[in-house]
PDB file of N, CA and C in Angstrom:
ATOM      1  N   UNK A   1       0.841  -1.172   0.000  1.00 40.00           N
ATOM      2  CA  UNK A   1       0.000   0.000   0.000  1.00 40.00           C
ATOM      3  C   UNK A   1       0.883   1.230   0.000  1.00 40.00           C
ATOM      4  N   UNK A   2       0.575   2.135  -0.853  1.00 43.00           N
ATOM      5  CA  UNK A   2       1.064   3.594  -0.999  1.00 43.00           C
ATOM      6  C   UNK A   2       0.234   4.928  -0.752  1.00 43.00           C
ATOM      7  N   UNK A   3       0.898   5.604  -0.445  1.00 47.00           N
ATOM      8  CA  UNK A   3       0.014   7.201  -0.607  1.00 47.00           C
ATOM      9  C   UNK A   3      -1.138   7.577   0.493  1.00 47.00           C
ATOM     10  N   UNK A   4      -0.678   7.139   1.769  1.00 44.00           N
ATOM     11  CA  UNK A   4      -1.223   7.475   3.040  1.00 44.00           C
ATOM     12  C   UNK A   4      -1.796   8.625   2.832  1.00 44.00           C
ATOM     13  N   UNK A   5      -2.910   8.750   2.904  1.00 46.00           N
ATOM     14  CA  UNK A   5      -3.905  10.545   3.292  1.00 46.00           C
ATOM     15  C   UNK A   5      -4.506  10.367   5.083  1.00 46.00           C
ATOM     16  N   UNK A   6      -3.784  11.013   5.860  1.00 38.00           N
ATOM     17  CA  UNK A   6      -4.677  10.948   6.971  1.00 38.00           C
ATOM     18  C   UNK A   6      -5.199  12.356   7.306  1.00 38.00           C
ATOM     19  N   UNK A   7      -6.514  12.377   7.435  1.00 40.00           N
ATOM     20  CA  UNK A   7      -7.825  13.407   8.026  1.00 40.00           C
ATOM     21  C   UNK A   7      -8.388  13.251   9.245  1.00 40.00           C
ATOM     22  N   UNK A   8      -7.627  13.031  10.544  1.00 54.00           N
ATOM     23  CA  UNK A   8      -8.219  12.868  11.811  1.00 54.00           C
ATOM     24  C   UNK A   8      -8.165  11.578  12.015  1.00 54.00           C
ATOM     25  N   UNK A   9      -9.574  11.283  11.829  1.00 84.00           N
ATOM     26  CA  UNK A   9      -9.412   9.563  12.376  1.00 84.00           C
ATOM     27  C   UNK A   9      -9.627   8.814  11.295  1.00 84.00           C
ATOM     28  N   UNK A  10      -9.438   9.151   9.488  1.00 82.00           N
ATOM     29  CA  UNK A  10      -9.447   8.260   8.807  1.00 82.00           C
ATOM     30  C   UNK A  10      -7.892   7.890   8.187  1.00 82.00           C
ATOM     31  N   UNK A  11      -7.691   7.197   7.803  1.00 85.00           N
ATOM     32  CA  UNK A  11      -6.699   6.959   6.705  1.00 85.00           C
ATOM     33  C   UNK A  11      -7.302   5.845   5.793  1.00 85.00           C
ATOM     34  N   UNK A  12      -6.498   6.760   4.320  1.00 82.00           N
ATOM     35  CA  UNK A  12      -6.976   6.152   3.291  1.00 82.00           C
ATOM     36  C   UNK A  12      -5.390   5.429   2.384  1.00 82.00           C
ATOM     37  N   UNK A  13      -5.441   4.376   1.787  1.00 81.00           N
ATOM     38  CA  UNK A  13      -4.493   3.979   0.867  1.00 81.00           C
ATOM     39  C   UNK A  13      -4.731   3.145  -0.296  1.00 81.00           C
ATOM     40  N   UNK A  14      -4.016   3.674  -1.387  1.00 75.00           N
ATOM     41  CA  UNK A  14      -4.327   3.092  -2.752  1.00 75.00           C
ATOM     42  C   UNK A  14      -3.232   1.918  -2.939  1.00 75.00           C
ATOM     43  N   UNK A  15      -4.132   0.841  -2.836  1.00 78.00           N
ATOM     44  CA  UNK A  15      -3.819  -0.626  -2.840  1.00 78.00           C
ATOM     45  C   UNK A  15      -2.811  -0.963  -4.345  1.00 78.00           C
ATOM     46  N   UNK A  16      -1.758  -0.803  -4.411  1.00 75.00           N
ATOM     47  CA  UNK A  16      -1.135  -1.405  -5.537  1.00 75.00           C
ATOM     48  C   UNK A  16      -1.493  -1.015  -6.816  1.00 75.00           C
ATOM     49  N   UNK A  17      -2.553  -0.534  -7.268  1.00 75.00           N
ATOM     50  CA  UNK A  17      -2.791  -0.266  -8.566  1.00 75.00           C
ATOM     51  C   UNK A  17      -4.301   0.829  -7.474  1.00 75.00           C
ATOM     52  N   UNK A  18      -4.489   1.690  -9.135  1.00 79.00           N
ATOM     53  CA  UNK A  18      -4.963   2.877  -8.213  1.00 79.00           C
ATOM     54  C   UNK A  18      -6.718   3.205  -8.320  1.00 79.00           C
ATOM     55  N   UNK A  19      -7.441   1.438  -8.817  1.00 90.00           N
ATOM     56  CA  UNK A  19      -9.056   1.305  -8.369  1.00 90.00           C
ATOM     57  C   UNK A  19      -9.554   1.065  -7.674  1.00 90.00           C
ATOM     58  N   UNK A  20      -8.549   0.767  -6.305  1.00 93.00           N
ATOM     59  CA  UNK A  20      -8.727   0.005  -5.286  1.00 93.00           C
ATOM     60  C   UNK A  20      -8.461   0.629  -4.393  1.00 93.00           C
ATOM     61  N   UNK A  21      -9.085   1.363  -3.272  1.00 92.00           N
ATOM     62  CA  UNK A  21      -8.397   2.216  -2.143  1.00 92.00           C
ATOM     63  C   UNK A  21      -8.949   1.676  -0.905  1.00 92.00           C
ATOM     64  N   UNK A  22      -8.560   1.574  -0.018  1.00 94.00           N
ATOM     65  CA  UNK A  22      -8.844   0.654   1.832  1.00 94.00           C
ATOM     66  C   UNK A  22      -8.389   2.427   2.405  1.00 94.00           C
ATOM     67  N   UNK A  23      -9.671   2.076   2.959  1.00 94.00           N
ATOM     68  CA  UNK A  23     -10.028   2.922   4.312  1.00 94.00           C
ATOM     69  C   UNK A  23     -10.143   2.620   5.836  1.00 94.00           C
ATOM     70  N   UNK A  24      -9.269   2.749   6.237  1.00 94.00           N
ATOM     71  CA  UNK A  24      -9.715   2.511   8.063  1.00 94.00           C
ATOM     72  C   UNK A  24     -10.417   3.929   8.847  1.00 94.00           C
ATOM     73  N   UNK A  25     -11.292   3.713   9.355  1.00 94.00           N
ATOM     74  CA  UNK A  25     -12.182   5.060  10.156  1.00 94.00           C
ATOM     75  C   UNK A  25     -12.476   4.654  11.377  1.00 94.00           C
ATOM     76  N   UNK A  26     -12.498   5.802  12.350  1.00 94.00           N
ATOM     77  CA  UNK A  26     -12.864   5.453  13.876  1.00 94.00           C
ATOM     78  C   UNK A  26     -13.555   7.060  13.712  1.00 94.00           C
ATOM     79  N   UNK A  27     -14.782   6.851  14.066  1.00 94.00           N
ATOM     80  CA  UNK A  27     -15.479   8.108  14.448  1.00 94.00           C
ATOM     81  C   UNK A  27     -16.617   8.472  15.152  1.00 94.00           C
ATOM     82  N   UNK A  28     -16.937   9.310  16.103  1.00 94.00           N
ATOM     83  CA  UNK A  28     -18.321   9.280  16.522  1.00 94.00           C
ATOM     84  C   UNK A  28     -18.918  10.484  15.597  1.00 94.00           C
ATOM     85  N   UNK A  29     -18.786  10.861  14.728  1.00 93.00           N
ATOM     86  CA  UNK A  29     -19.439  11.759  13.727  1.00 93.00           C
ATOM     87  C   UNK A  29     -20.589  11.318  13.152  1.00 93.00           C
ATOM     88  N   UNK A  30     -21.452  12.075  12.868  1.00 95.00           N
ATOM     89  CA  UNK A  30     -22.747  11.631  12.331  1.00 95.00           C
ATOM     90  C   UNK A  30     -22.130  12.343   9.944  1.00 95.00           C
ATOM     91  N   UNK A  31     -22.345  11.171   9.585  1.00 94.00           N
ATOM     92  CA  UNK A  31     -22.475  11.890   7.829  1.00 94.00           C
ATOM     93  C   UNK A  31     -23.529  12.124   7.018  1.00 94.00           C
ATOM     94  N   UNK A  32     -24.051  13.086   6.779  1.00 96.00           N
ATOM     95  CA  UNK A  32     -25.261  13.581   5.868  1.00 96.00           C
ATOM     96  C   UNK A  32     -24.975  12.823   5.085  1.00 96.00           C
ATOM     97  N   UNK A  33     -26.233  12.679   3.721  1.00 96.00           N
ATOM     98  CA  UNK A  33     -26.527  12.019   2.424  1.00 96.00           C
ATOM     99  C   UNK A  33     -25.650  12.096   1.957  1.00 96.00           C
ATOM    100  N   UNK A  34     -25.146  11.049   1.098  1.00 96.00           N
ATOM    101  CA  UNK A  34     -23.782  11.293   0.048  1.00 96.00           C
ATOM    102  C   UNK A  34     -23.757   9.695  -0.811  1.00 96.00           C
ATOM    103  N   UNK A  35     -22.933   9.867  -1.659  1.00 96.00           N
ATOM    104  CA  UNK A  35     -22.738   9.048  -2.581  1.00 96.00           C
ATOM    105  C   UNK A  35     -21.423   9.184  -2.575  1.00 96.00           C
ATOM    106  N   UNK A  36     -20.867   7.404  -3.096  1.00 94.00           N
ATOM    107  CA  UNK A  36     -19.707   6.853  -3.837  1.00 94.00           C
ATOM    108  C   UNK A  36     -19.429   6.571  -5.161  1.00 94.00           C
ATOM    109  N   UNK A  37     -18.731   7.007  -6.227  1.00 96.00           N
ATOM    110  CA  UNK A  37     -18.549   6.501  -7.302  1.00 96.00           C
ATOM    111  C   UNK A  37     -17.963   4.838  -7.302  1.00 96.00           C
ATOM    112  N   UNK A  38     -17.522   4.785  -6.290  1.00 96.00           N
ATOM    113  CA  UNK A  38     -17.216   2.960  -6.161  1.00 96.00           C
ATOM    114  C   UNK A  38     -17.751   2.247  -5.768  1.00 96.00           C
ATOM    115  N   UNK A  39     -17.763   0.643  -5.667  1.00 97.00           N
ATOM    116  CA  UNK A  39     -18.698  -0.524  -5.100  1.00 97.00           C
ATOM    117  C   UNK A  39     -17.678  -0.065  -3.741  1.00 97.00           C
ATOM    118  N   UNK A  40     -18.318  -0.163  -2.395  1.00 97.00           N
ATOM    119  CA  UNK A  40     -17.552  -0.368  -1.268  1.00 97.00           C
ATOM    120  C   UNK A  40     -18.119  -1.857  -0.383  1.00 97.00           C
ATOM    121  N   UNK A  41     -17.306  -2.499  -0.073  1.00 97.00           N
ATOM    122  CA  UNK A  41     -17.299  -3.461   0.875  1.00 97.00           C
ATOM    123  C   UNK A  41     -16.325  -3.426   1.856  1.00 97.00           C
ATOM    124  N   UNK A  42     -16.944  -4.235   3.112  1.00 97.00           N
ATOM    125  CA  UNK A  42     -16.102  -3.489   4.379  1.00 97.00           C
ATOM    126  C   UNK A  42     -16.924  -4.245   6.157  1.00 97.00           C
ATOM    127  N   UNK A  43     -16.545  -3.638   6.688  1.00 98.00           N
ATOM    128  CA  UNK A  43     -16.452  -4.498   8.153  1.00 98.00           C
ATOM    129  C   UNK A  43     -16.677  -3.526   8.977  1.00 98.00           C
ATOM    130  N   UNK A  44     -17.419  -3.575  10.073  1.00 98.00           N
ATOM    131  CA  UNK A  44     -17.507  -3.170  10.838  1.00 98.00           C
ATOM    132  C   UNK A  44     -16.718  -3.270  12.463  1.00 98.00           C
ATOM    133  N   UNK A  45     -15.204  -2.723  12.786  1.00 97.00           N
ATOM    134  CA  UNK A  45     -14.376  -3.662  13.444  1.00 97.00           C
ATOM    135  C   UNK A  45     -14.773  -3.337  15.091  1.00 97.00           C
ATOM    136  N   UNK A  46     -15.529  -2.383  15.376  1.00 97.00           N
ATOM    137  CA  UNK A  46     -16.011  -1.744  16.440  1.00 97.00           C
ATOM    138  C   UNK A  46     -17.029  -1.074  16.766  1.00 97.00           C
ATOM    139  N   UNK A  47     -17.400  -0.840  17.931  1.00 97.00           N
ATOM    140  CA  UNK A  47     -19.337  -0.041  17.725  1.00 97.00           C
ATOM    141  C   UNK A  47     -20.565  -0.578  17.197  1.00 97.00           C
ATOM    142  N   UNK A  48     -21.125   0.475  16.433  1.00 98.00           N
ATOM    143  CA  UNK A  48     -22.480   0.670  15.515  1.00 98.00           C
ATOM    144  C   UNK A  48     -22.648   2.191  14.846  1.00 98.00           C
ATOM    145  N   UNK A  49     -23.240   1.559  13.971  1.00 97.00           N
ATOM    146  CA  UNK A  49     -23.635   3.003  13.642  1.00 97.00           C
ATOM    147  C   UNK A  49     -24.903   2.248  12.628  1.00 97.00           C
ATOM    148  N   UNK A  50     -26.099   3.554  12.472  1.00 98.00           N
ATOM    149  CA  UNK A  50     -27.162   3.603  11.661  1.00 98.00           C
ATOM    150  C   UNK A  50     -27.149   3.981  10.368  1.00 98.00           C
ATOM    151  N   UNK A  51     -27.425   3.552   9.586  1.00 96.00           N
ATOM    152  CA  UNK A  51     -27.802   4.730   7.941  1.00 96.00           C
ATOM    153  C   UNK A  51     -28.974   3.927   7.124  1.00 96.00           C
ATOM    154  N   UNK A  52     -29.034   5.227   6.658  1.00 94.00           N
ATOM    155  CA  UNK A  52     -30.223   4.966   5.636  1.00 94.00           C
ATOM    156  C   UNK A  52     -29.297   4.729   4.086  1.00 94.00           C
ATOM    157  N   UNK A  53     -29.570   3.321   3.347  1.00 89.00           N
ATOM    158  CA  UNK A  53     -29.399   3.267   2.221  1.00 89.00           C
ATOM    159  C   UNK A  53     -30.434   2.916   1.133  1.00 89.00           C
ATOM    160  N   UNK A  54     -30.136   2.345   0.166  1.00 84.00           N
ATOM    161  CA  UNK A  54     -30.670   1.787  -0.590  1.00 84.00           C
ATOM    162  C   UNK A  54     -31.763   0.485  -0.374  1.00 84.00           C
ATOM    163  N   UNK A  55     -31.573  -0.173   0.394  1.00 86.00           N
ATOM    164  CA  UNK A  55     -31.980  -1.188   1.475  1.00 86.00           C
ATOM    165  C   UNK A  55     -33.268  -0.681   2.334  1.00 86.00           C
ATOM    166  N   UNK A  56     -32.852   0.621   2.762  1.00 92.00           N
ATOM    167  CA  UNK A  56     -33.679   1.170   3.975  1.00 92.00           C
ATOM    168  C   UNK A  56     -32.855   1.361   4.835  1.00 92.00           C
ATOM    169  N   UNK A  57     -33.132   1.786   6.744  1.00 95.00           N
ATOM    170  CA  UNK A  57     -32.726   1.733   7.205  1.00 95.00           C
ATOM    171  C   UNK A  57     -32.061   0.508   7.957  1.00 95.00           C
ATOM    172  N   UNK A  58     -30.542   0.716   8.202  1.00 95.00           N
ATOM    173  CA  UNK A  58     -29.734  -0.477   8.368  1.00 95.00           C
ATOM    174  C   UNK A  58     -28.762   0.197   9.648  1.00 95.00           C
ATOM    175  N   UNK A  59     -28.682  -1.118  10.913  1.00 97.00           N
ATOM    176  CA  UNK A  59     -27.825  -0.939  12.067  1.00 97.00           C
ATOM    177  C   UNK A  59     -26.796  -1.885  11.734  1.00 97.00           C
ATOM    178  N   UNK A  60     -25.969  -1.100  11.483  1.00 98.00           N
ATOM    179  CA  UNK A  60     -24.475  -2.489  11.501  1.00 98.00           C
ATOM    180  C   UNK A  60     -23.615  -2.413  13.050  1.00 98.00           C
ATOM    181  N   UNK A  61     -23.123  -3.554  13.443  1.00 98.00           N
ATOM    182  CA  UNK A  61     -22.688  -4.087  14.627  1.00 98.00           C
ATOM    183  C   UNK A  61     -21.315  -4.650  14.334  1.00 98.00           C
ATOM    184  N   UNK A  62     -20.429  -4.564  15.362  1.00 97.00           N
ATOM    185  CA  UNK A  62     -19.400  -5.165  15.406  1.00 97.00           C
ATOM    186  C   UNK A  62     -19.270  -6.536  14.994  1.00 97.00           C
ATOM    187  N   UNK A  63     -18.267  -6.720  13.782  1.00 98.00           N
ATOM    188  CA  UNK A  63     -18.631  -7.639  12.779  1.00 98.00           C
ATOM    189  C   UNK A  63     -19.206  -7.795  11.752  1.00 98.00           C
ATOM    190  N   UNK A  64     -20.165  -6.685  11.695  1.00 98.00           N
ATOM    191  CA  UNK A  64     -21.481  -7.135  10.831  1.00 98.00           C
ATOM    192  C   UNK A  64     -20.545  -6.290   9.195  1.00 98.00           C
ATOM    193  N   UNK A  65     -21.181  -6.748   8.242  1.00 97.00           N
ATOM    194  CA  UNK A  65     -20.465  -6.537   6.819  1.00 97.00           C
ATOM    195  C   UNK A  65     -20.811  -5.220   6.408  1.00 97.00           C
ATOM    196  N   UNK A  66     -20.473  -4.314   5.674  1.00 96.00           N
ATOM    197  CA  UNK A  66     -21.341  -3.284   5.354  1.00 96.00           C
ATOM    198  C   UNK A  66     -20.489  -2.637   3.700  1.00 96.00           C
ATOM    199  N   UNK A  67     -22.128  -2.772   2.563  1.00 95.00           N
ATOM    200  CA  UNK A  67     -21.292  -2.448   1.337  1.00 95.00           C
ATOM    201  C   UNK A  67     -22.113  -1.055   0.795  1.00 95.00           C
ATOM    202  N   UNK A  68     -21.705  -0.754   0.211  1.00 96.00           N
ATOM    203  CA  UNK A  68     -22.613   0.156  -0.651  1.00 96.00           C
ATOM    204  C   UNK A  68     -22.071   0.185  -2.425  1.00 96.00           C
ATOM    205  N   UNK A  69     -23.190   0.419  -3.262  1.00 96.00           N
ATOM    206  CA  UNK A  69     -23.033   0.403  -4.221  1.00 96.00           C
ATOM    207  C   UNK A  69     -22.470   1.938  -5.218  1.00 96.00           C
ATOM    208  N   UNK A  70     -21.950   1.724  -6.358  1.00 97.00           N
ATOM    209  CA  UNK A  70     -21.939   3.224  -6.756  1.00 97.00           C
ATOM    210  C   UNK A  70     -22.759   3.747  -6.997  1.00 97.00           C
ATOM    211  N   UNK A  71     -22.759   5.173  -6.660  1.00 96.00           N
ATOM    212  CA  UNK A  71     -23.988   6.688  -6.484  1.00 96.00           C
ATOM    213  C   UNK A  71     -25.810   5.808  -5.430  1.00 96.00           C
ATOM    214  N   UNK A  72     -25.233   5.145  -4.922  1.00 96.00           N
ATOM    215  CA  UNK A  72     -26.106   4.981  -3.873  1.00 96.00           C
ATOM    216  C   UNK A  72     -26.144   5.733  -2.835  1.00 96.00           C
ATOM    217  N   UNK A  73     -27.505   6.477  -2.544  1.00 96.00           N
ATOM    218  CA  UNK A  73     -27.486   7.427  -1.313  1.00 96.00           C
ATOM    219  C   UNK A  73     -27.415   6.959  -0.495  1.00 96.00           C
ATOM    220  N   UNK A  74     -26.647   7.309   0.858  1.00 96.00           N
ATOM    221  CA  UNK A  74     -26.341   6.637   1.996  1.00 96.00           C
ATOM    222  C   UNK A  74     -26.121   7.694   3.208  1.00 96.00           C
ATOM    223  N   UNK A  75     -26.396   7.395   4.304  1.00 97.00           N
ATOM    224  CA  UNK A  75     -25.678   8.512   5.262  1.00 97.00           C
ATOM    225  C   UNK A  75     -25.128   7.362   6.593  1.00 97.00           C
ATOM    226  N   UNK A  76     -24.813   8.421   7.649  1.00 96.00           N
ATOM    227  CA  UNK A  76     -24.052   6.882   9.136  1.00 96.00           C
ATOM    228  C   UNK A  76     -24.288   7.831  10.557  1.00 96.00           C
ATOM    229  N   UNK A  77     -24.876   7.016  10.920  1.00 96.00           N
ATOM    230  CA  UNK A  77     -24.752   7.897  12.463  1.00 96.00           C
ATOM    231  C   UNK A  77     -24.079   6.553  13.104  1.00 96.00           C
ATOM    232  N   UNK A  78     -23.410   7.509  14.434  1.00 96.00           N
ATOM    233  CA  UNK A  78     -23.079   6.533  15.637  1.00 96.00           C
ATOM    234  C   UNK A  78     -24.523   6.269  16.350  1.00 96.00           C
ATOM    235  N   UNK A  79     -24.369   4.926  17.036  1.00 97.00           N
ATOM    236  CA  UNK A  79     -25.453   4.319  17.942  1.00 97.00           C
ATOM    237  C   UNK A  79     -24.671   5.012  19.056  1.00 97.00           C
ATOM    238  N   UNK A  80     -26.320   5.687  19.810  1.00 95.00           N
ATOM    239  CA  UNK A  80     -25.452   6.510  20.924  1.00 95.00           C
ATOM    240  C   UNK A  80     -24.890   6.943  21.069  1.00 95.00           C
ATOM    241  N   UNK A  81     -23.972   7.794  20.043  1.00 93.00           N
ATOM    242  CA  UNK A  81     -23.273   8.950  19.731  1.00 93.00           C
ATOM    243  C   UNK A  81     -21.997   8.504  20.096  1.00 93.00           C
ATOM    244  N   UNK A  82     -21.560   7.100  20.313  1.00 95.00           N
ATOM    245  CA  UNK A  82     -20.341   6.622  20.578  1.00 95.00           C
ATOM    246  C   UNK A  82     -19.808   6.486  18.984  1.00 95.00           C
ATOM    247  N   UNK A  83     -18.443   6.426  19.592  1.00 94.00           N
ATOM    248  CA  UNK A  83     -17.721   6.513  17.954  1.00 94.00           C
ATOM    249  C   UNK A  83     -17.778   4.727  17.442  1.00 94.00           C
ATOM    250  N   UNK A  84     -17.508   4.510  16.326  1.00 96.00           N
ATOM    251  CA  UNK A  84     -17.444   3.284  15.741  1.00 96.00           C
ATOM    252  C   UNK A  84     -16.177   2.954  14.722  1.00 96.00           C
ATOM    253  N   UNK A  85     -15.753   1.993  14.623  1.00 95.00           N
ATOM    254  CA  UNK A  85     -14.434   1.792  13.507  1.00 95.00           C
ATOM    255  C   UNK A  85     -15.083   0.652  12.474  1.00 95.00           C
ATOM    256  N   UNK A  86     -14.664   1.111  11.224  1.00 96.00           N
ATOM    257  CA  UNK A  86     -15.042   0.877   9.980  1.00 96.00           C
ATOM    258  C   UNK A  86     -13.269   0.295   9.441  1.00 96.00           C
ATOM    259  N   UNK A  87     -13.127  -0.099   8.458  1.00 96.00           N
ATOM    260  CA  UNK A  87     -12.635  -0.660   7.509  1.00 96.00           C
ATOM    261  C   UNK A  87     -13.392  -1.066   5.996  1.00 96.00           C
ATOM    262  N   UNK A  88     -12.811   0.016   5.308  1.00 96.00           N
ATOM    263  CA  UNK A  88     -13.724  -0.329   3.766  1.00 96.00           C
ATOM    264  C   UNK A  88     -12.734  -0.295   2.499  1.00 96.00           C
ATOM    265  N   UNK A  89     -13.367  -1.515   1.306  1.00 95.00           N
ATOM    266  CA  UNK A  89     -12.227  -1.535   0.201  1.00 95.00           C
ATOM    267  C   UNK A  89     -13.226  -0.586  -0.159  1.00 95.00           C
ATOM    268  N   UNK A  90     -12.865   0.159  -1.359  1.00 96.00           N
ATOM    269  CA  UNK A  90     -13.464   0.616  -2.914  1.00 96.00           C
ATOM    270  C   UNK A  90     -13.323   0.945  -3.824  1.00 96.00           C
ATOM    271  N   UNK A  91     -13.776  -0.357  -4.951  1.00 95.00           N
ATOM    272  CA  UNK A  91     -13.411  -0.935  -5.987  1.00 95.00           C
ATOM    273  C   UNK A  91     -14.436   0.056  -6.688  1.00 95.00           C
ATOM    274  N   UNK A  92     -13.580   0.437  -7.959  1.00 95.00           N
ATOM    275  CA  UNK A  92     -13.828   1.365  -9.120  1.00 95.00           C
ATOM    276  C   UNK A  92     -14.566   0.381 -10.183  1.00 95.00           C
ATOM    277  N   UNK A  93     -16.050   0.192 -10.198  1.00 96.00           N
ATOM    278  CA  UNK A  93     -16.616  -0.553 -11.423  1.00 96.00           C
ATOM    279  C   UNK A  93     -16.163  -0.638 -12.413  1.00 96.00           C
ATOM    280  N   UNK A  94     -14.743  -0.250 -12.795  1.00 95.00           N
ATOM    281  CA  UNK A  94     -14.349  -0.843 -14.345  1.00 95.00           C
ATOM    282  C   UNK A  94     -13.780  -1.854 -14.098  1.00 95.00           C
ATOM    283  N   UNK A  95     -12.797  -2.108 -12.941  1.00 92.00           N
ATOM    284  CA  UNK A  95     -12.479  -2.979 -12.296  1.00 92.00           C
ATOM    285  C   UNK A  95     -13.418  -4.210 -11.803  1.00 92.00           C
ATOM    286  N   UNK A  96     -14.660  -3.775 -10.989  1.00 92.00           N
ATOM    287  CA  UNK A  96     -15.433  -4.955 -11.278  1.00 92.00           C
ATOM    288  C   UNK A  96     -15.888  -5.978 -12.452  1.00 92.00           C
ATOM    289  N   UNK A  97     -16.111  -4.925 -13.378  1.00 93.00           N
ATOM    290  CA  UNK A  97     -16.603  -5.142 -14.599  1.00 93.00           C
ATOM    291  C   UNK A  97     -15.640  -5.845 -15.623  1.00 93.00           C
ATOM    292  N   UNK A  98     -14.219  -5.454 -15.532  1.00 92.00           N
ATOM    293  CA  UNK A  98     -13.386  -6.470 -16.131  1.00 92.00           C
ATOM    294  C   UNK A  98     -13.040  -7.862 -15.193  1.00 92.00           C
ATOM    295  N   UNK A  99     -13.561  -8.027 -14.167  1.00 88.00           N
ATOM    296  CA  UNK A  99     -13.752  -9.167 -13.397  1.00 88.00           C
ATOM    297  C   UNK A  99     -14.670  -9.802 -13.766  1.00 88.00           C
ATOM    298  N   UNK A 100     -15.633  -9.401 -13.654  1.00 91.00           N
ATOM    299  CA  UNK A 100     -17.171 -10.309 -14.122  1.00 91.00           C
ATOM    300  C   UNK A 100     -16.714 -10.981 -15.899  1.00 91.00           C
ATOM    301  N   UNK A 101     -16.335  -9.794 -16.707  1.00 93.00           N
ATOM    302  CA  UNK A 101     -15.898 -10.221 -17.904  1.00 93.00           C
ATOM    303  C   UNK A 101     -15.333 -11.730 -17.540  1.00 93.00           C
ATOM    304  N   UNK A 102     -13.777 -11.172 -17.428  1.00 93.00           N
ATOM    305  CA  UNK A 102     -12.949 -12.628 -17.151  1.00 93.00           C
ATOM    306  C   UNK A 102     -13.407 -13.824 -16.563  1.00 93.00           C
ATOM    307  N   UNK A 103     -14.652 -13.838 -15.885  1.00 91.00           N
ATOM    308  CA  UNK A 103     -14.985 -14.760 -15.253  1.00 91.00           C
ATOM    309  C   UNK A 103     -16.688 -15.183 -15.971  1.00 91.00           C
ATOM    310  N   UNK A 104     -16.289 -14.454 -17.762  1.00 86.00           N
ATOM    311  CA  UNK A 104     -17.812 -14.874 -18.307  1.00 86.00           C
ATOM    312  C   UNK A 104     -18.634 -14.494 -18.165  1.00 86.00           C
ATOM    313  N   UNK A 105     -19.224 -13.530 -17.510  1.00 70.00           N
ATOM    314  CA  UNK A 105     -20.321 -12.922 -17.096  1.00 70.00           C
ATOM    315  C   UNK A 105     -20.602 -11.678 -17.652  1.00 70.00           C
TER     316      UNK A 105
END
């Protein structure tokens, strides 16, 4: 991994080639509506937190998986205003998409 960006309590790094970036976050911040241009998949390594996605509303828990799709609206609160730690890849759909290819699809 190269090209550390740290902003408080996140850091971000672009995994070997540059469609792929891993995020680690610890925060008790609440995030308004927003969107990703990437597929994100990811873990929940601590806490909870709430958001409204695509799905509906969703509580993820320590352990529990958490993805979002590209330009899917999404937002995150902390449960109980305690902070929570995240870990997320996100993969740039051309990259998916030449995966699915290679694999026929």
């Amino acid at each position: 991994m190269s090209q550390m960006k740290v902003s408080k309590q996140f850091k971000a790094r672009v995994c070997g080639q540059t469609d792929i970036v891993a995020v680690e976050a610890m925060s008790s911040q609440s995030f308004g509506r927003h969107t990703h241009d990437q597929f994100g998949i990811g873990v929940v390594v601590s806490g909870a937190q709430d958001s409204a996605s695509g799905r509906g509303q969703v509580r993820a828990t320590n352990g529990n998986m958490i993805t979002v799709n590209p330009n899917e609206v999404h937002d995150g609160r902390p449960v109980e205003g305690k902070a929570r730690t995240w870990r997320m890849l996100y993969l740039d759909p051309e990259l998916i998409a030449q995966f699915a290819q290679s694999m026929g699809h």
